[in-house]
mmCIF file of C-alpha atoms and ligand atoms in Angstrom:
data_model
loop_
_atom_site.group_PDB
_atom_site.id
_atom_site.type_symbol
_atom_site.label_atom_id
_atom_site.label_comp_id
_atom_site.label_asym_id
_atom_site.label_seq_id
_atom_site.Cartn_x
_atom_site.Cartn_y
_atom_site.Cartn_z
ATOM 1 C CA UNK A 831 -10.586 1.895 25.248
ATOM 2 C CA UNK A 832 -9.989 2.694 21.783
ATOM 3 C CA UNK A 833 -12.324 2.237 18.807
ATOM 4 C CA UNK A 834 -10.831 -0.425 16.723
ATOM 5 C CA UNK A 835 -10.724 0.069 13.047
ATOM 6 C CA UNK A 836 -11.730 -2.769 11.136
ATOM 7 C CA UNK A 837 -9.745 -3.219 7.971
ATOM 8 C CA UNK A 838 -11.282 -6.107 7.132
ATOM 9 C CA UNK A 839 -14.423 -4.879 6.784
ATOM 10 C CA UNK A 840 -13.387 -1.490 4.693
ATOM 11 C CA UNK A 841 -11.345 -3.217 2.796
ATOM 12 C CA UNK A 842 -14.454 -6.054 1.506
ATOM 13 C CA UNK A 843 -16.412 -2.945 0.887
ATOM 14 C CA UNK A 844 -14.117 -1.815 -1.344
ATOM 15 C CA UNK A 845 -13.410 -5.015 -2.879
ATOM 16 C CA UNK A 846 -17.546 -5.318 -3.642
ATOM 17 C CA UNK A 847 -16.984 -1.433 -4.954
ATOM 18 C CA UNK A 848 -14.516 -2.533 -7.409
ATOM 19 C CA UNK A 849 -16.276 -5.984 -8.352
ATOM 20 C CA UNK A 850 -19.421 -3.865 -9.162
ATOM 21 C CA UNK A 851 -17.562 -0.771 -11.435
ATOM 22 C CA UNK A 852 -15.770 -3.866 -13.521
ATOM 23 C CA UNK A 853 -18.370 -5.571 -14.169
ATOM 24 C CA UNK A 854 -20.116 -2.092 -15.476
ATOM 25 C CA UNK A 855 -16.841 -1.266 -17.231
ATOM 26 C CA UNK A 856 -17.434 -4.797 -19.146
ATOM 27 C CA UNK A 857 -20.895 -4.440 -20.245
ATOM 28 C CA UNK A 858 -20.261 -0.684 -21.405
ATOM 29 C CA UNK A 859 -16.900 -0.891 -22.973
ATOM 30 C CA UNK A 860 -16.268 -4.539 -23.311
ATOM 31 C CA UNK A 861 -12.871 -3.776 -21.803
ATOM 32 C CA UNK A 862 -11.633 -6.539 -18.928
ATOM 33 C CA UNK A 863 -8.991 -5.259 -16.324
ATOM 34 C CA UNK A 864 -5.839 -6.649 -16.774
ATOM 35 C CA UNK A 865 -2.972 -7.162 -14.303
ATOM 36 C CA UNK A 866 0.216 -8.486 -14.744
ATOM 37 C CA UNK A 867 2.542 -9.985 -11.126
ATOM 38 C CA UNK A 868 6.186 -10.364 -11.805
ATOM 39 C CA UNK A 869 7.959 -12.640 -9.003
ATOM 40 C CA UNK A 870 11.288 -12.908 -9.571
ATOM 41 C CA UNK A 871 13.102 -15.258 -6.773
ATOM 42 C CA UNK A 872 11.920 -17.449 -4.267
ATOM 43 C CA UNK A 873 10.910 -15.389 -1.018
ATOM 44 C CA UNK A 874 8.609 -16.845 0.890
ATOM 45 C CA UNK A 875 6.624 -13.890 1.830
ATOM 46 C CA UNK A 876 6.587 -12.620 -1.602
ATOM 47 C CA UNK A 877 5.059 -15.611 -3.113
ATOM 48 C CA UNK A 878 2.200 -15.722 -0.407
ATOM 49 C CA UNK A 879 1.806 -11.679 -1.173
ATOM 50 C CA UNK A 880 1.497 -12.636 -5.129
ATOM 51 C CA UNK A 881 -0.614 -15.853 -4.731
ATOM 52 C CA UNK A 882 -2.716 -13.847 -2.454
ATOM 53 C CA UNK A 883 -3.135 -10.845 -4.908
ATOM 54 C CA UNK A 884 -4.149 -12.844 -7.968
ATOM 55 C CA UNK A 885 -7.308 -14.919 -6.001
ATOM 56 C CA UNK A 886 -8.481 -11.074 -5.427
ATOM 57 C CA UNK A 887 -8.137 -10.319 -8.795
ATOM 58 C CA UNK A 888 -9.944 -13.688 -9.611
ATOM 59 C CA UNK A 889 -12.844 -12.512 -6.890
ATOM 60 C CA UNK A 890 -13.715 -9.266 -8.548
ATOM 61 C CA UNK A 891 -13.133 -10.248 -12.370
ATOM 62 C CA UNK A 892 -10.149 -9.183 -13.694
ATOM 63 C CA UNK A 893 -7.642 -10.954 -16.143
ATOM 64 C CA UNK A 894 -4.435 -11.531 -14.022
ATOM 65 C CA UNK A 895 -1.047 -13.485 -15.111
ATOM 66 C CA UNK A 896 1.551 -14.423 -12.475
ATOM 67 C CA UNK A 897 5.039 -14.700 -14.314
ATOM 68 C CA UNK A 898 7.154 -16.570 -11.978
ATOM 69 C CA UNK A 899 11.138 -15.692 -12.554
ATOM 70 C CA UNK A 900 14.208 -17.982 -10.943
ATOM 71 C CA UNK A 901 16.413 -15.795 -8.781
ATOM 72 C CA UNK A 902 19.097 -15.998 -10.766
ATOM 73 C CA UNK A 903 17.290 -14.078 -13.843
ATOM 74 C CA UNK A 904 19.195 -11.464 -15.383
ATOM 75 C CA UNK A 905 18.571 -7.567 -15.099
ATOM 76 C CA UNK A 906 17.775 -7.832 -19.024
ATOM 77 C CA UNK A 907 15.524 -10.853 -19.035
ATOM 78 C CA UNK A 908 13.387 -8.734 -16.404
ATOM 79 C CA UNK A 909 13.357 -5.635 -18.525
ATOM 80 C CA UNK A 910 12.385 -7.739 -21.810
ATOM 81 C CA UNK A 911 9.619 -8.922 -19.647
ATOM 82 C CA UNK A 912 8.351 -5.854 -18.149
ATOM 83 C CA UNK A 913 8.248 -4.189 -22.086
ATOM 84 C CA UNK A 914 6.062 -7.146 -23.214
ATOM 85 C CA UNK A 915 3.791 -6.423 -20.882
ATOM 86 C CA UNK A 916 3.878 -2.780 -21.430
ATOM 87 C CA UNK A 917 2.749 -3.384 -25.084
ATOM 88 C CA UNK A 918 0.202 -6.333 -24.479
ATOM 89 C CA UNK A 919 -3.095 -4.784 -24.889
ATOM 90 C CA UNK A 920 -5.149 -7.186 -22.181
ATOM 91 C CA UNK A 921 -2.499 -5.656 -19.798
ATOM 92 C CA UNK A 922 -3.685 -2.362 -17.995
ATOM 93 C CA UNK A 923 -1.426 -3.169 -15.031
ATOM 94 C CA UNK A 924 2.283 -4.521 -13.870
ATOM 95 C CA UNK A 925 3.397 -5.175 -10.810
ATOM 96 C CA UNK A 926 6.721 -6.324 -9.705
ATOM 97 C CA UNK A 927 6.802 -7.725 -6.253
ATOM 98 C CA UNK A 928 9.540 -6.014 -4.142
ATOM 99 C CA UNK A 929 12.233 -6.950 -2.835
ATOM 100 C CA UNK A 930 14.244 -8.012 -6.265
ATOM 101 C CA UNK A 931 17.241 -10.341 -5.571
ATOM 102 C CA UNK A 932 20.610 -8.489 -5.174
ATOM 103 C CA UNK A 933 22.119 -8.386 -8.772
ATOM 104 C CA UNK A 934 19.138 -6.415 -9.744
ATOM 105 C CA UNK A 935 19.047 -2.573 -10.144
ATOM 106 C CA UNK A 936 15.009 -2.085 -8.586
ATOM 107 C CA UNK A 937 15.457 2.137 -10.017
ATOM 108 C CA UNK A 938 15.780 0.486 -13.667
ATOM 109 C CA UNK A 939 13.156 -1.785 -13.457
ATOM 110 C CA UNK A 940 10.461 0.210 -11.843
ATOM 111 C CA UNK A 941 11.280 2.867 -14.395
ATOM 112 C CA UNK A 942 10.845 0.324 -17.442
ATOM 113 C CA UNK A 943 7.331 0.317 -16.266
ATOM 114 C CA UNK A 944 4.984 2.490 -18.606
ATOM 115 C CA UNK A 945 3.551 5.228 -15.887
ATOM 116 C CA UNK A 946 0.326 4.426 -17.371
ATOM 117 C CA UNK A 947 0.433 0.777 -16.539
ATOM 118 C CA UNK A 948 2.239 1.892 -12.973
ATOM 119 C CA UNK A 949 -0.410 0.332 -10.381
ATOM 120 C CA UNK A 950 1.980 0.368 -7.175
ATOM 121 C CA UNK A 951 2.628 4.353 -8.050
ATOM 122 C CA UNK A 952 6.635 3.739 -7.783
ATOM 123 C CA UNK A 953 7.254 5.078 -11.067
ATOM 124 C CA UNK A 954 8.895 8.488 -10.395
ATOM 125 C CA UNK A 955 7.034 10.230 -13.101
ATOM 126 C CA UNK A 956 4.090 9.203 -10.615
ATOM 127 C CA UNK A 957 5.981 9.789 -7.539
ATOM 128 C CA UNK A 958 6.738 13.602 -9.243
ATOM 129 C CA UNK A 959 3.091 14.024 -10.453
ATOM 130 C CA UNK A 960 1.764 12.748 -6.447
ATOM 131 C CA UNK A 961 4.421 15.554 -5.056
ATOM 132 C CA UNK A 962 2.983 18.762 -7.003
ATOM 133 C CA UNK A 963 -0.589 17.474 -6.382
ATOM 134 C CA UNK A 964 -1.719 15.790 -9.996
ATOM 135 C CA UNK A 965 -3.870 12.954 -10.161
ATOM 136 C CA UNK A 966 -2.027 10.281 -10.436
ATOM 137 C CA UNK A 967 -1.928 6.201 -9.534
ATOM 138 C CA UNK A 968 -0.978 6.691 -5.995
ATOM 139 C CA UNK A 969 1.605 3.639 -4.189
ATOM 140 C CA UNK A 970 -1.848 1.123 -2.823
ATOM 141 C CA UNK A 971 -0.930 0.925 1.557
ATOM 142 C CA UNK A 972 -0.748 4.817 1.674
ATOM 143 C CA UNK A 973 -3.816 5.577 -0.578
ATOM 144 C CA UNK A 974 -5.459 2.841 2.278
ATOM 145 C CA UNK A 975 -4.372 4.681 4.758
ATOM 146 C CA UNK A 976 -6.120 7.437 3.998
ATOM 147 C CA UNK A 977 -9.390 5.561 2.955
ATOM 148 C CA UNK A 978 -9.363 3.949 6.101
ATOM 149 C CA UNK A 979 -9.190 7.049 7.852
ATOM 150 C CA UNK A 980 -12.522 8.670 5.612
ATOM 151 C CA UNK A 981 -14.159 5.726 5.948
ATOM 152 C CA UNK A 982 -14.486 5.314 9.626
ATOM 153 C CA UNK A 983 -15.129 9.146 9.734
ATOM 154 C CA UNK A 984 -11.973 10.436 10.517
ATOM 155 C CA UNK A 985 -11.340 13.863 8.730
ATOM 156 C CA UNK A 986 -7.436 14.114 8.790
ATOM 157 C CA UNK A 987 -8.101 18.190 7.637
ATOM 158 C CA UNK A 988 -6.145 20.823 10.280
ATOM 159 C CA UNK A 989 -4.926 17.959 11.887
ATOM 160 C CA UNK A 990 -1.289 17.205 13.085
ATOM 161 C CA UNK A 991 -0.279 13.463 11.808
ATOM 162 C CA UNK A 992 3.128 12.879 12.292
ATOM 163 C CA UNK A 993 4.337 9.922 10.038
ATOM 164 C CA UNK A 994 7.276 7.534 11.781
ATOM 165 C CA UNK A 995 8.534 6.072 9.117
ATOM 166 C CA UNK A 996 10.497 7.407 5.652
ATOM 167 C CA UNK A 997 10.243 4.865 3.122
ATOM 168 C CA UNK A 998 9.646 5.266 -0.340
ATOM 169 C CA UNK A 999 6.886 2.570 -0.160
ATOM 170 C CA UNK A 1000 4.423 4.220 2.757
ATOM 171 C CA UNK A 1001 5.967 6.967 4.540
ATOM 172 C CA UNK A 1002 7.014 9.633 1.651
ATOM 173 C CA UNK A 1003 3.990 8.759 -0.360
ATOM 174 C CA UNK A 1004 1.333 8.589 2.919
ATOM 175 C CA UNK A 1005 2.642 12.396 3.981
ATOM 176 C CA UNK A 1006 3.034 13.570 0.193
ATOM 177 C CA UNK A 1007 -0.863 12.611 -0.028
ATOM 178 C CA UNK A 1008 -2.206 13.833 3.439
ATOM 179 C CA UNK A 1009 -0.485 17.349 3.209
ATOM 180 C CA UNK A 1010 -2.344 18.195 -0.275
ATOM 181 C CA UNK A 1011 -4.409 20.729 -0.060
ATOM 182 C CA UNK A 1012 -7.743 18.735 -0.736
ATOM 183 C CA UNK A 1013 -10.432 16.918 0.449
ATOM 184 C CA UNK A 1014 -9.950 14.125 2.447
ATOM 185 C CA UNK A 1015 -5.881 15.432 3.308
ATOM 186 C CA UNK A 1016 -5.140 19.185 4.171
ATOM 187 C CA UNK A 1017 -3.213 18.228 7.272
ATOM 188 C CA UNK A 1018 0.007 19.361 8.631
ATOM 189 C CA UNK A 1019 2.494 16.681 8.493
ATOM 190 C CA UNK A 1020 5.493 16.055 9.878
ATOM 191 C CA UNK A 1021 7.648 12.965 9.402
ATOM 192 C CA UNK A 1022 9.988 11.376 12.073
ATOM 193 C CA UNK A 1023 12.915 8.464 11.510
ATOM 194 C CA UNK A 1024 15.659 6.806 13.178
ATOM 195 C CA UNK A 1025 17.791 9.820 13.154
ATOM 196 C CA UNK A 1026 15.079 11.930 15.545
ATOM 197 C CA UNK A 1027 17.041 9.685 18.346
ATOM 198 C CA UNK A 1028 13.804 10.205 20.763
ATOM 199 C CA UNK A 1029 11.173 9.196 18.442
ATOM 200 C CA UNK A 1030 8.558 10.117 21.356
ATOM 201 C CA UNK A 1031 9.100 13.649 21.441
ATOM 202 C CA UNK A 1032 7.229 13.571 17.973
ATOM 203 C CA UNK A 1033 5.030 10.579 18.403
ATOM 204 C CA UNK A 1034 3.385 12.565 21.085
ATOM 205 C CA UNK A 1035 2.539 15.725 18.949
ATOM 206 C CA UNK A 1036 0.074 13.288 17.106
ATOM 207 C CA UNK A 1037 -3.210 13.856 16.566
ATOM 208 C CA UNK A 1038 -2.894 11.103 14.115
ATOM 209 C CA UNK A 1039 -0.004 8.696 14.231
ATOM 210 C CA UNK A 1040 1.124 6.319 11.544
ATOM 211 C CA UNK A 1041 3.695 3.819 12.496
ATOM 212 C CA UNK A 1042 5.758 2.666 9.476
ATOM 213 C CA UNK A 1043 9.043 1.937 11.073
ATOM 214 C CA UNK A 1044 9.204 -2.033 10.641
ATOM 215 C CA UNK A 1045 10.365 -2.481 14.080
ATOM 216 C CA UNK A 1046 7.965 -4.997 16.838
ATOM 217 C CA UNK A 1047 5.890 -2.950 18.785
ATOM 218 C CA UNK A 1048 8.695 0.131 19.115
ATOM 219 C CA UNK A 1049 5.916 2.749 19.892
ATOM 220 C CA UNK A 1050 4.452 2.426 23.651
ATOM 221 C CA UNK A 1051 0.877 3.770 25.223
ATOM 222 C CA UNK A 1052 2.982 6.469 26.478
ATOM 223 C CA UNK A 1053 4.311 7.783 23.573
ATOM 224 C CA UNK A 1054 0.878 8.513 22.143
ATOM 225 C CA UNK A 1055 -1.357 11.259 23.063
ATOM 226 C CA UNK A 1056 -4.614 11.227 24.809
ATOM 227 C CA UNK A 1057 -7.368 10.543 22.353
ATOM 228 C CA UNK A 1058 -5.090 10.589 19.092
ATOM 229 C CA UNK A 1059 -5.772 8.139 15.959
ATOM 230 C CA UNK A 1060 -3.761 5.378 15.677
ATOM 231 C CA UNK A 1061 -2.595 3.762 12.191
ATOM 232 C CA UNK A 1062 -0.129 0.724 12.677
ATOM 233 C CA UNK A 1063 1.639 0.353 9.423
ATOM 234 C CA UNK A 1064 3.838 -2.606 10.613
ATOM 235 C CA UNK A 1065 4.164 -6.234 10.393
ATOM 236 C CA UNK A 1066 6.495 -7.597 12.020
ATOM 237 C CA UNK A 1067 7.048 -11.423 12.805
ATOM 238 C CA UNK A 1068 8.000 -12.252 16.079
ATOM 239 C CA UNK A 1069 9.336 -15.778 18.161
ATOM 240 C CA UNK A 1070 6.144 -16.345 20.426
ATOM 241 C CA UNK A 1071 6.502 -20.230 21.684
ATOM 242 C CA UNK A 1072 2.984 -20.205 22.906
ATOM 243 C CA UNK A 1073 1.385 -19.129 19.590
ATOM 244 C CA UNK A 1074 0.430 -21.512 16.355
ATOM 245 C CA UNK A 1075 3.692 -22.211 14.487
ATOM 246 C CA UNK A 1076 5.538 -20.640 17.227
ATOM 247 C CA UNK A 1077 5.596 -17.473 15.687
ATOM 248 C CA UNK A 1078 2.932 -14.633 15.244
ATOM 249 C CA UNK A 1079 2.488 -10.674 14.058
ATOM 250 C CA UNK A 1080 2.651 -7.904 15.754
ATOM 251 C CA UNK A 1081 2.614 -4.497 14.480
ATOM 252 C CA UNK A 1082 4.880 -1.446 15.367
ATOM 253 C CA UNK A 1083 2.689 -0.067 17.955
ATOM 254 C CA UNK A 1084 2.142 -2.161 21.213
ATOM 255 C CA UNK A 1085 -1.626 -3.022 20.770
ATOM 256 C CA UNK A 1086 -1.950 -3.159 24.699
ATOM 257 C CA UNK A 1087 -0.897 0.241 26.165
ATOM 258 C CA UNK A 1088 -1.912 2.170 22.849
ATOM 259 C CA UNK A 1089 -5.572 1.171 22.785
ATOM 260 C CA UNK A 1090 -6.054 2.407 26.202
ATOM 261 C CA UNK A 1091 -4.781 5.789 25.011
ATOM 262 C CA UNK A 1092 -6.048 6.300 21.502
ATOM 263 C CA UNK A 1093 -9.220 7.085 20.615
ATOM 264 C CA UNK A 1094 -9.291 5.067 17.689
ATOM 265 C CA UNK A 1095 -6.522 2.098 16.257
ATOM 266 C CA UNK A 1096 -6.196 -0.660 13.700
ATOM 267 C CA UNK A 1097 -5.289 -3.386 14.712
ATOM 268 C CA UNK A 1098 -2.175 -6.073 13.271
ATOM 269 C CA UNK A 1099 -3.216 -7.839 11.184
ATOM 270 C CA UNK A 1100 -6.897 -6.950 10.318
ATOM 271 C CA UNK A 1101 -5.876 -3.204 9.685
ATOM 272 C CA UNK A 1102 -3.540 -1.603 7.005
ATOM 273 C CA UNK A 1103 -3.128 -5.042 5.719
ATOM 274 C CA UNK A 1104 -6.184 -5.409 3.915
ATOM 275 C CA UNK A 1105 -6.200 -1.918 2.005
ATOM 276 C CA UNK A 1106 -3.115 -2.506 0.011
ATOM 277 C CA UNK A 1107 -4.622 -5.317 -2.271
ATOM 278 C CA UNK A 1108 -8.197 -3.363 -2.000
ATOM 279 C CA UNK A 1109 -6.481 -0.123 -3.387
ATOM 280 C CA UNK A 1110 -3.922 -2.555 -5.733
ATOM 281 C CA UNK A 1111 -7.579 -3.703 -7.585
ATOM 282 C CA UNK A 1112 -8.950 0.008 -7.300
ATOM 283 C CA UNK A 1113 -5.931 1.164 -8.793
ATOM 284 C CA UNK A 1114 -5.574 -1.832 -11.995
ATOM 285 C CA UNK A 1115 -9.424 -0.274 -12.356
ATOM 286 C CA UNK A 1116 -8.756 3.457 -12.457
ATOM 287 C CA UNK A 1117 -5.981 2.287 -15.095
ATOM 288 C CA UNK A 1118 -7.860 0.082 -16.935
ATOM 289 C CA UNK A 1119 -10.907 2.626 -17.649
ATOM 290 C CA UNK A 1120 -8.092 5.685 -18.081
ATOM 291 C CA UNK A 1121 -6.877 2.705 -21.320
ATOM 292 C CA UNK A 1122 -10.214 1.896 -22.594
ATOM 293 C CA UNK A 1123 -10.777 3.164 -26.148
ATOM 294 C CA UNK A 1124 -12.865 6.172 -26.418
ATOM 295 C CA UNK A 1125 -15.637 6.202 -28.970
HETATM 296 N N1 GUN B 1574 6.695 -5.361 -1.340
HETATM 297 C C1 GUN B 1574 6.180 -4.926 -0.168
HETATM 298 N N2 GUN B 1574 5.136 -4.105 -0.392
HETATM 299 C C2 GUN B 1574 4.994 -4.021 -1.725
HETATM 300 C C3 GUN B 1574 4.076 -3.325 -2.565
HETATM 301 O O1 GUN B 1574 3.178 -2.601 -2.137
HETATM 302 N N3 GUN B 1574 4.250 -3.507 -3.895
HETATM 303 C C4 GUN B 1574 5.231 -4.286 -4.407
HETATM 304 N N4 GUN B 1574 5.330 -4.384 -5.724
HETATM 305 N N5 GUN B 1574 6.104 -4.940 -3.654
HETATM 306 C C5 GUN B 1574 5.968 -4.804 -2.328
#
């Protein structure tokens, strides 16, 4: 049986991490981390995301505003927001929760953000400067991933991860970061999508797989090798009449026949989840100090 990797747990450590460093960044600089959530429309999931996001801010100290926007706000309004907050002072980060309503061009508006203020990394100045191997503020699930992986001793160096999954959001950025050569990456990566047709036939070259294809439980036991690492990117609600609410998450690995290959998994939820609002506050950190005044 596999080694379950609590994401829970890593992810409170690095919560208490963060909590600690602001309070220090306080005392010595007098500087508070701001962060800045735009919602615009009414999606369900993306006001539980937001609502969820700003208590953690709360929790480890920061300054956080929530600006809530009707669905039907124009491309402009948004923009006129977005510059406000790029020239409010008490504002070291701005996040707009994804997906935008239709009318909306997402390219314009995640460019509007200053790259200095950029705390999901979606800017493409960031995206460029993550690419060629700059520091940079890196997009928050695939800079998890990879603390997740160090943290429970897993050393992804010489080995093969294949990433399933192409998305701008985790699977560009989470192979872009593991194939630097540098600490903590240095692997060789290869990344497989809907247009491999047999997805397997890569799956199962794995040392370290990382599932971030958004479909229920697409990747079987046997499509994993013997003893490989297991990172399940997805969550994916599925009709279960015997669960709570009749509904409940799975991820895009099937928990059941992949933990009795792997040697190590996260489970869904209580995995990757976590990490993305435990690197979102270790991000609006790394930003705020990088804005503090120098004296
Ligand atoms: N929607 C789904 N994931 C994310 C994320 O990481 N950041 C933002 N802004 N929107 C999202």
């Amino acid at each position: 049986m596999a080694r379950i990797i609590d994401g829970r747990r890593i992810a409170a450590d690095i919560r208490k991490e963060v909590k600690e460093a602001t309070g220090e960044l306080k005392r010595t600089q007098g500087v508070t981390p701001g962060l800045a959530f735009i919602l615009v429309g009414e999606n369900p999931a993306s006001q539980v995301y937001v609502g969820m996001k700003g208590k953690a801010c709360a929790e480890v100290g920061f300054h956080s505003v929530t600006e809530v926007m009707p669905d039907s706000t124009s491309e402009e309004t948004l923009l006129k927001k977005i510059a406000g907050f790029n020239a409010d002072p008490a504002i070291h980060g701005i996040l707009v929760q994804l997906p935008l309503p239709g009318h909306i061009d997402e390219r314009k508006v995640l460019e509007a953000i200053d790259p200095a203020k950029d705390v999901d990394g979606f800017h493409p100045y960031n995206v460029g400067l993550l690419v060629i191997g700059n520091k940079t503020l890196r997009p928050c699930t695939p800079a998890g991933i990879q603390e997740l992986l160090l943290r429970s001793g897993i050393d992804p160096a010489g080995k093969h991860v294949v990433v399933a999954g192409r998305s701008n959001i985790v699977g560009k950025p989470i192979a872009n970061i593991l194939l630097q050569k540098a600490a903590g990456a240095n692997s060789v990566v290869t990344i497989v999508h809907t247009g491999a047709g047999d997805l397997g036939r890569y799956t199962r070259m794995a040392d370290i797989l990382i599932a971030a294809v958004g479909k229920p439980e697409i990747i079987k036991g046997d499509m994993i090798k013997s003893g490989a690492v297991v990172i399940d990117v997805g969550t994916n609600r599925i009709e279960d009449p015997a669960a709570k609410g009749g509904t409940r998450l799975v991820g895009d690995v099937e928990f059941e026949s992949a933990s009795k290959v792997a040697s190590a998994i996260t489970p869904v939820p209580g995995g990757v989840g976590p990490m993305t609002i435990a690197m979102l506050l270790k991000n609006t950190l790394e930003a705020a100090t990088a804005q503090a005044p120098r004296f």
